[in-house]
């Protein structure tokens, strides 16, 4: 589930959390490239065991990975998870 | 020959998180051909309708994005002239020796005001699978996947749009085909060194050196629909489309490679000539300029970069 948002959604162990969220119709986490590259779907895992695929070190450093940060498009649950969105606000982009 | 100076974008080198997944994406989905794999790990690809040895280079790394985009110039003499002109502007130039990329001649390498590394080269081997030239069939063998014919252009994000525009026009001889003017200055610029509506484009962004997309050319609007079918069938990460840009008039679809680098495949676009005036879009009509049908800006399309 995503803390403080519109409730829990189901996710298989072999489906990225972000893809499961999109299929459920929820929008609690921002959807970017879905490839571990852009950082839009950065989250912090508050509870639960998980594994991750390779993520851009520009968005999740090794230290942040140890602190429980991940990109939801590269996050696979091993049990029920509690997440909070943690997208870094970039400097400024176009409007 | 009336097209002189900088001829066209020649190659783009992209960083990917998973090389095997990237090769499947660029070869099987987009339809590029694999040219070679080298000892340093880089994989070289080309479009089926390109004569030069390679146009896309993939390199595995910890962060996706673009290492460099290289432009082909008409002759060795022009390469030296460009080098002198760039140095005269106070920009540091590095000479990359011939052979650093297989089949590639010497390169002139420098960083432009948006923080991107740009290179120029004059010589490259012709592809062993180049399109036929004697009584040529329409293709050497039927194109695969999205049937992309060639690497076409990149769009890059960085600061100092005025500076990069001045560099490309005054030093490299590009024309400004189109631009977006906001109350606080130029937001974006589409630059052409040819008859194409753009050979490179830049959008204002605080962080330097960011990559928005690499684009590949398709023959028709029907091929854009076929690309959409492939994106759906193989669950390629879709960004937006099929749609059309007001800017350049391209018929287009955007999607992401498996490491989050954005790709475009597109058809159409108007013909640019050096004497044509610059087309201008303003803030109040920008939605139509970017997505001509939807007319609304989209956070993912504008915000996702690698």
Coordinates of C-alpha atoms in Angstrom, one line a residue:
Chain A
X1 CA 0.0 0.0 0.0
X2 CA 1.0 3.6 -0.3
X3 CA 0.9 5.6 2.9
X4 CA -1.5 8.5 3.0
X5 CA -2.9 7.8 -0.5
X6 CA -5.9 5.9 -1.8
X7 CA -5.3 2.6 -0.2
X8 CA -3.6 -0.7 -0.9
X9 CA -3.2 -2.5 -4.2
X10 CA -2.2 -6.0 -5.0
X11 CA 1.2 -6.8 -6.5
X12 CA 2.8 -10.1 -7.5
X13 CA 6.4 -10.9 -6.5
X14 CA 7.4 -10.7 -10.2
X15 CA 5.6 -7.5 -11.1
X16 CA 7.2 -4.0 -10.4
X17 CA 5.2 -2.1 -7.8
X18 CA 4.8 0.8 -10.2
X19 CA 3.2 -1.4 -12.9
X20 CA 0.9 -3.0 -10.4
X21 CA -0.2 0.5 -9.3
X22 CA -0.9 1.6 -12.8
X23 CA -2.9 -1.5 -13.5
X24 CA -5.0 -0.8 -10.3
X25 CA -5.8 2.6 -11.7
X26 CA -4.2 4.4 -8.7
X27 CA -2.0 7.5 -9.1
X28 CA -0.2 7.7 -5.7
X29 CA 3.3 7.4 -7.3
X30 CA 4.4 9.5 -10.3
X31 CA 4.9 7.4 -13.4
X32 CA 8.0 8.3 -15.5
X33 CA 10.1 6.1 -17.7
X34 CA 9.3 2.8 -15.9
X35 CA 13.0 1.8 -16.6
X36 CA 14.9 2.8 -13.5
X37 CA 16.3 5.9 -15.2
X38 CA 14.4 9.1 -14.4
X39 CA 13.6 9.0 -10.6
X40 CA 9.9 10.1 -11.0
X41 CA 8.7 7.0 -9.0
X42 CA 11.3 7.2 -6.2
X43 CA 9.7 5.9 -2.9
X44 CA 10.8 5.0 0.6
X45 CA 9.8 1.6 1.9
X46 CA 8.5 2.0 5.5
X47 CA 7.8 -1.7 6.1
X48 CA 8.1 -5.1 4.4
X49 CA 10.7 -7.2 2.5
X50 CA 11.5 -6.6 -1.1
X51 CA 14.1 -6.9 -3.9
X52 CA 15.1 -4.3 -6.5
X53 CA 16.4 -4.4 -10.1
X54 CA 19.1 -2.1 -11.3
X55 CA 18.3 1.6 -10.7
X56 CA 20.1 4.8 -11.9
X57 CA 22.6 5.8 -9.2
X58 CA 21.7 9.4 -10.0
X59 CA 18.4 8.8 -8.3
X60 CA 19.1 6.1 -5.6
X61 CA 22.7 6.1 -4.3
X62 CA 24.1 3.0 -2.6
X63 CA 23.6 4.7 0.7
X64 CA 20.0 5.6 -0.1
X65 CA 19.4 2.1 -1.2
X66 CA 20.5 0.9 2.3
X67 CA 18.2 3.5 3.9
X68 CA 15.2 2.0 2.1
X69 CA 14.8 4.2 -1.0
X70 CA 14.0 2.6 -4.3
X71 CA 12.4 3.4 -7.7
X72 CA 9.0 1.7 -7.7
X73 CA 9.5 0.6 -11.3
X74 CA 12.4 -1.6 -10.1
X75 CA 10.8 -2.6 -6.8
X76 CA 9.4 -6.2 -6.3
X77 CA 7.6 -7.1 -3.1
X78 CA 8.5 -10.3 -1.1
X79 CA 5.7 -9.5 1.4
X80 CA 3.2 -6.7 2.0
X81 CA 4.9 -3.3 1.7
X82 CA 4.2 0.2 3.1
X83 CA 5.6 2.9 0.9
X84 CA 5.8 6.7 0.8
X85 CA 6.5 8.6 -2.4
X86 CA 9.9 10.3 -2.2
X87 CA 10.4 12.0 -5.6
X88 CA 13.2 14.4 -5.5
X89 CA 12.1 17.8 -6.7
X90 CA 14.5 18.7 -9.5
X91 CA 15.8 22.3 -9.7
X92 CA 13.5 23.7 -12.3
X93 CA 12.3 22.3 -15.6
X94 CA 10.1 23.8 -18.2
X95 CA 6.6 24.9 -17.0
Chain B
X1 CA 27.6 19.7 -53.6
X2 CA 25.5 22.5 -52.0
X3 CA 25.1 20.9 -48.6
X4 CA 28.5 21.8 -47.0
X5 CA 29.9 22.2 -43.5
X6 CA 28.0 20.0 -41.0
X7 CA 26.0 17.4 -42.9
X8 CA 23.9 15.5 -40.3
X9 CA 23.9 13.8 -36.9
X10 CA 26.2 10.8 -37.3
X11 CA 26.0 8.9 -34.1
X12 CA 24.7 9.0 -30.5
X13 CA 26.3 7.1 -27.6
X14 CA 23.8 6.2 -24.9
X15 CA 24.4 4.7 -21.4
X16 CA 22.1 1.8 -20.4
X17 CA 21.7 -0.1 -17.2
X18 CA 21.2 -3.5 -18.9
X19 CA 23.0 -4.0 -22.2
X20 CA 21.2 -7.2 -23.2
X21 CA 17.8 -5.7 -22.6
X22 CA 18.9 -2.5 -24.5
X23 CA 20.1 -4.5 -27.6
X24 CA 16.8 -6.4 -27.7
X25 CA 14.9 -3.1 -27.6
X26 CA 17.0 -1.2 -30.2
X27 CA 17.4 -4.2 -32.6
X28 CA 14.2 -6.3 -32.3
X29 CA 11.7 -3.5 -31.4
X30 CA 13.0 -0.3 -33.2
X31 CA 14.6 -2.4 -36.0
X32 CA 18.2 -1.2 -36.0
X33 CA 20.9 -3.7 -37.1
X34 CA 23.7 -4.9 -34.8
X35 CA 27.1 -4.0 -36.4
X36 CA 29.6 -5.1 -33.7
X37 CA 30.4 -5.7 -30.1
X38 CA 33.8 -4.5 -29.0
X39 CA 36.2 -5.6 -26.2
X40 CA 35.4 -2.5 -24.1
X41 CA 31.8 -3.6 -23.9
X42 CA 30.3 -1.1 -26.3
X43 CA 27.7 -2.4 -28.9
X44 CA 27.4 -0.6 -32.3
X45 CA 24.1 -0.4 -34.2
X46 CA 22.8 1.2 -37.4
X47 CA 19.6 1.8 -39.2
X48 CA 19.0 -0.3 -42.3
X49 CA 19.0 2.7 -44.7
X50 CA 22.2 4.3 -43.4
X51 CA 25.5 4.1 -45.4
X52 CA 27.9 4.8 -42.5
X53 CA 29.2 2.0 -40.3
X54 CA 27.2 2.8 -37.2
X55 CA 24.9 5.4 -35.8
X56 CA 24.0 4.2 -32.3
X57 CA 26.5 3.1 -29.6
X58 CA 25.3 1.5 -26.4
X59 CA 27.4 1.4 -23.2
X60 CA 26.5 -0.2 -19.9
X61 CA 26.8 2.2 -16.9
X62 CA 25.3 3.0 -13.5
X63 CA 23.3 6.0 -14.8
X64 CA 21.4 6.1 -18.1
X65 CA 21.7 9.1 -20.4
X66 CA 23.7 10.4 -23.3
X67 CA 27.6 10.4 -23.5
X68 CA 27.9 12.3 -26.8
X69 CA 26.3 13.1 -30.1
X70 CA 28.5 13.3 -33.2
X71 CA 27.9 15.2 -36.4
X72 CA 29.5 14.3 -39.8
X73 CA 31.1 17.2 -41.6
X74 CA 31.8 17.3 -45.4
X75 CA 35.6 17.1 -45.4
X76 CA 38.8 16.9 -43.4
X77 CA 39.5 20.5 -44.3
X78 CA 36.1 21.6 -42.9
X79 CA 36.8 19.5 -39.7
X80 CA 40.0 21.5 -39.2
X81 CA 38.2 24.8 -40.0
X82 CA 35.5 24.0 -37.4
X83 CA 38.2 23.1 -34.8
X84 CA 39.8 26.5 -35.3
X85 CA 36.5 28.3 -35.1
X86 CA 35.5 26.6 -31.9
X87 CA 38.8 27.3 -30.2
X88 CA 38.6 30.9 -31.4
X89 CA 35.4 31.1 -29.3
X90 CA 37.4 30.1 -26.2
X91 CA 35.9 26.6 -26.0
X92 CA 38.4 23.7 -25.2
X93 CA 38.6 21.2 -28.0
X94 CA 39.9 17.6 -27.5
X95 CA 41.0 15.5 -30.5
X96 CA 39.8 11.9 -30.3
X97 CA 42.2 9.8 -32.4
X98 CA 40.9 7.7 -35.3
X99 CA 39.8 4.2 -34.2
X100 CA 38.5 5.1 -30.8
X101 CA 35.2 3.9 -32.3
X102 CA 35.8 1.1 -34.8
X103 CA 35.9 2.4 -38.4
X104 CA 35.7 6.0 -37.3
X105 CA 38.2 8.7 -38.2
X106 CA 39.6 11.4 -35.9
X107 CA 37.0 13.4 -34.0
X108 CA 36.9 16.9 -32.6
X109 CA 35.2 16.9 -29.2
X110 CA 33.9 19.8 -27.1
X111 CA 31.2 20.8 -24.6
X112 CA 28.5 23.3 -25.5
X113 CA 26.9 25.8 -23.1
X114 CA 24.1 23.4 -22.2
X115 CA 26.7 21.0 -20.8
X116 CA 26.5 18.4 -23.6
X117 CA 29.5 16.8 -25.3
X118 CA 29.3 17.3 -29.1
X119 CA 31.7 15.8 -31.6
X120 CA 32.5 16.4 -35.3
X121 CA 34.0 13.9 -37.7
X122 CA 34.6 13.7 -41.4
X123 CA 35.6 10.1 -42.1
X124 CA 33.9 6.8 -41.3
X125 CA 33.9 3.4 -42.9
X126 CA 31.0 2.6 -45.1
X127 CA 28.8 -0.2 -43.7
X128 CA 29.2 -3.7 -45.1
X129 CA 25.4 -3.9 -45.2
X130 CA 24.9 -0.5 -46.6
X131 CA 21.8 -0.1 -48.8
X132 CA 22.4 -1.3 -52.4
X133 CA 23.3 1.3 -55.0
X134 CA 23.3 -0.8 -58.2
X135 CA 19.8 -1.2 -59.5
X136 CA 18.8 -0.9 -55.9
X137 CA 15.8 -2.6 -54.4
X138 CA 13.8 -0.5 -51.9
X139 CA 15.6 -2.4 -49.0
X140 CA 18.3 -5.0 -48.9
X141 CA 16.1 -7.3 -46.8
X142 CA 12.7 -6.5 -45.3
X143 CA 13.0 -4.1 -42.3
X144 CA 12.3 -5.4 -38.8
X145 CA 10.3 -4.2 -35.8
X146 CA 9.3 -0.5 -36.1
X147 CA 11.2 -0.4 -39.4
X148 CA 13.2 2.7 -38.4
X149 CA 15.3 3.8 -41.4
X150 CA 17.9 5.9 -39.6
X151 CA 19.0 7.8 -36.5
X152 CA 17.6 11.3 -37.0
X153 CA 18.2 13.7 -34.2
X154 CA 18.4 14.3 -30.4
X155 CA 16.6 16.7 -28.1
X156 CA 18.7 17.8 -25.1
X157 CA 17.9 19.7 -21.9
X158 CA 20.2 22.2 -20.2
X159 CA 20.8 25.8 -19.2
X160 CA 21.8 28.7 -21.5
X161 CA 19.6 28.2 -24.6
X162 CA 20.7 31.6 -25.9
X163 CA 24.4 30.5 -25.6
X164 CA 23.9 27.1 -27.3
X165 CA 21.8 28.7 -30.1
X166 CA 24.6 31.3 -30.8
X167 CA 27.2 28.5 -30.8
X168 CA 25.3 26.3 -33.3
X169 CA 24.3 29.1 -35.6
X170 CA 27.5 31.3 -35.5
X171 CA 30.2 28.5 -35.2
X172 CA 28.6 25.4 -36.7
X173 CA 26.4 27.2 -39.3
X174 CA 23.0 25.7 -38.3
X175 CA 19.8 27.6 -38.9
X176 CA 17.0 28.1 -36.4
X177 CA 13.9 26.4 -37.8
X178 CA 11.6 26.9 -34.9
X179 CA 11.6 28.2 -31.3
X180 CA 9.4 28.7 -28.3
X181 CA 9.4 32.2 -26.8
X182 CA 8.2 32.7 -23.2
X183 CA 7.9 36.0 -21.3
X184 CA 11.2 35.3 -19.6
X185 CA 13.1 34.4 -22.8
X186 CA 13.6 31.5 -25.2
X187 CA 12.5 28.2 -23.8
X188 CA 13.4 25.9 -26.6
X189 CA 15.0 25.9 -30.1
X190 CA 15.0 23.5 -33.1
X191 CA 18.2 23.7 -35.1
X192 CA 18.8 22.4 -38.6
X193 CA 22.0 21.9 -40.7
X194 CA 20.1 20.4 -43.6
X195 CA 16.6 20.2 -45.2
X196 CA 15.2 18.6 -42.0
X197 CA 13.0 20.6 -39.6
X198 CA 15.6 19.7 -36.9
X199 CA 18.9 18.0 -36.6
X200 CA 19.2 18.8 -32.9
X201 CA 16.9 20.6 -30.4
X202 CA 17.4 22.1 -26.9
X203 CA 15.0 22.9 -24.1
X204 CA 15.9 25.1 -21.1
X205 CA 16.5 23.2 -17.9
X206 CA 18.4 24.0 -14.7
X207 CA 20.5 20.8 -14.7
X208 CA 23.2 20.7 -17.5
X209 CA 23.8 17.8 -19.8
X210 CA 20.4 16.0 -19.6
X211 CA 19.0 13.9 -22.4
X212 CA 15.3 14.1 -23.5
X213 CA 15.2 11.7 -26.5
X214 CA 16.9 10.2 -29.5
X215 CA 14.7 10.0 -32.6
X216 CA 14.6 7.5 -35.5
X217 CA 12.9 8.2 -38.8
X218 CA 10.0 6.2 -40.2
X219 CA 8.7 6.3 -43.7
X220 CA 5.0 7.0 -43.0
X221 CA 2.2 7.8 -40.6
X222 CA 1.1 4.2 -41.1
X223 CA 4.5 3.1 -39.7
X224 CA 3.9 5.2 -36.6
X225 CA 0.8 3.2 -36.1
X226 CA 2.7 0.0 -36.6
X227 CA 5.3 1.2 -34.0
X228 CA 2.4 1.7 -31.6
X229 CA 1.3 -1.9 -32.2
X230 CA 4.8 -3.1 -31.4
X231 CA 4.9 -1.0 -28.2
X232 CA 1.6 -2.4 -27.1
X233 CA 2.4 -6.1 -28.0
X234 CA 5.8 -6.1 -26.3
X235 CA 4.8 -3.9 -23.3
X236 CA 7.4 -1.3 -24.2
X237 CA 7.1 1.7 -21.8
X238 CA 4.9 4.2 -23.7
X239 CA 5.3 7.9 -23.1
X240 CA 2.8 9.5 -25.5
X241 CA 1.3 9.0 -28.9
X242 CA 0.7 8.3 -31.7
X243 CA 0.2 12.1 -32.1
X244 CA 1.6 15.0 -34.0
X245 CA 3.7 18.0 -33.1
X246 CA 2.7 21.5 -34.2
X247 CA 6.5 22.2 -33.9
X248 CA 8.2 20.5 -36.9
X249 CA 4.8 19.0 -37.9
X250 CA 6.2 15.5 -37.1
X251 CA 3.9 12.5 -36.8
X252 CA 5.2 10.8 -33.8
X253 CA 5.2 8.3 -30.9
X254 CA 7.5 8.4 -27.8
X255 CA 8.5 5.6 -25.6
X256 CA 11.4 4.5 -23.3
X257 CA 14.2 2.1 -23.7
X258 CA 14.5 -0.5 -20.8
X259 CA 16.9 1.9 -18.9
X260 CA 14.5 4.9 -19.1
X261 CA 16.2 6.7 -22.1
X262 CA 13.4 8.2 -24.2
X263 CA 13.1 7.3 -27.9
X264 CA 11.0 8.8 -30.6
X265 CA 10.0 7.3 -33.9
X266 CA 8.4 9.7 -36.3
X267 CA 7.5 10.5 -39.9
X268 CA 6.9 13.7 -41.8
X269 CA 8.1 17.2 -40.8
X270 CA 8.4 20.1 -43.1
X271 CA 11.3 20.9 -45.4
X272 CA 13.7 23.5 -44.0
X273 CA 15.9 25.8 -46.2
X274 CA 18.5 28.1 -44.9
X275 CA 16.7 31.2 -46.1
X276 CA 13.4 30.3 -44.4
X277 CA 12.3 32.5 -41.5
X278 CA 12.2 31.0 -38.0
X279 CA 8.7 29.7 -36.9
X280 CA 7.8 31.0 -33.4
X281 CA 5.5 29.6 -30.7
X282 CA 4.3 31.6 -27.7
X283 CA 3.4 30.5 -24.2
X284 CA -0.4 30.7 -24.7
X285 CA -0.2 28.3 -27.7
X286 CA 2.6 26.0 -26.5
X287 CA 0.3 23.1 -25.8
X288 CA -0.7 23.0 -29.5
X289 CA 3.0 23.4 -30.5
X290 CA 4.1 20.3 -28.5
X291 CA 1.0 18.1 -29.0
X292 CA -1.1 19.4 -31.9
X293 CA -4.1 17.2 -31.2
X294 CA -4.2 17.0 -27.3
X295 CA -3.1 20.7 -26.9
X296 CA -2.0 20.1 -23.4
X297 CA 1.3 19.8 -21.7
X298 CA 2.2 16.7 -19.9
X299 CA 4.4 16.4 -16.8
X300 CA 6.1 13.2 -17.9
X301 CA 6.9 14.3 -21.4
X302 CA 8.3 17.6 -20.2
X303 CA 9.9 16.4 -17.0
X304 CA 11.4 12.9 -17.6
X305 CA 15.1 13.1 -18.6
X306 CA 18.1 10.9 -18.1

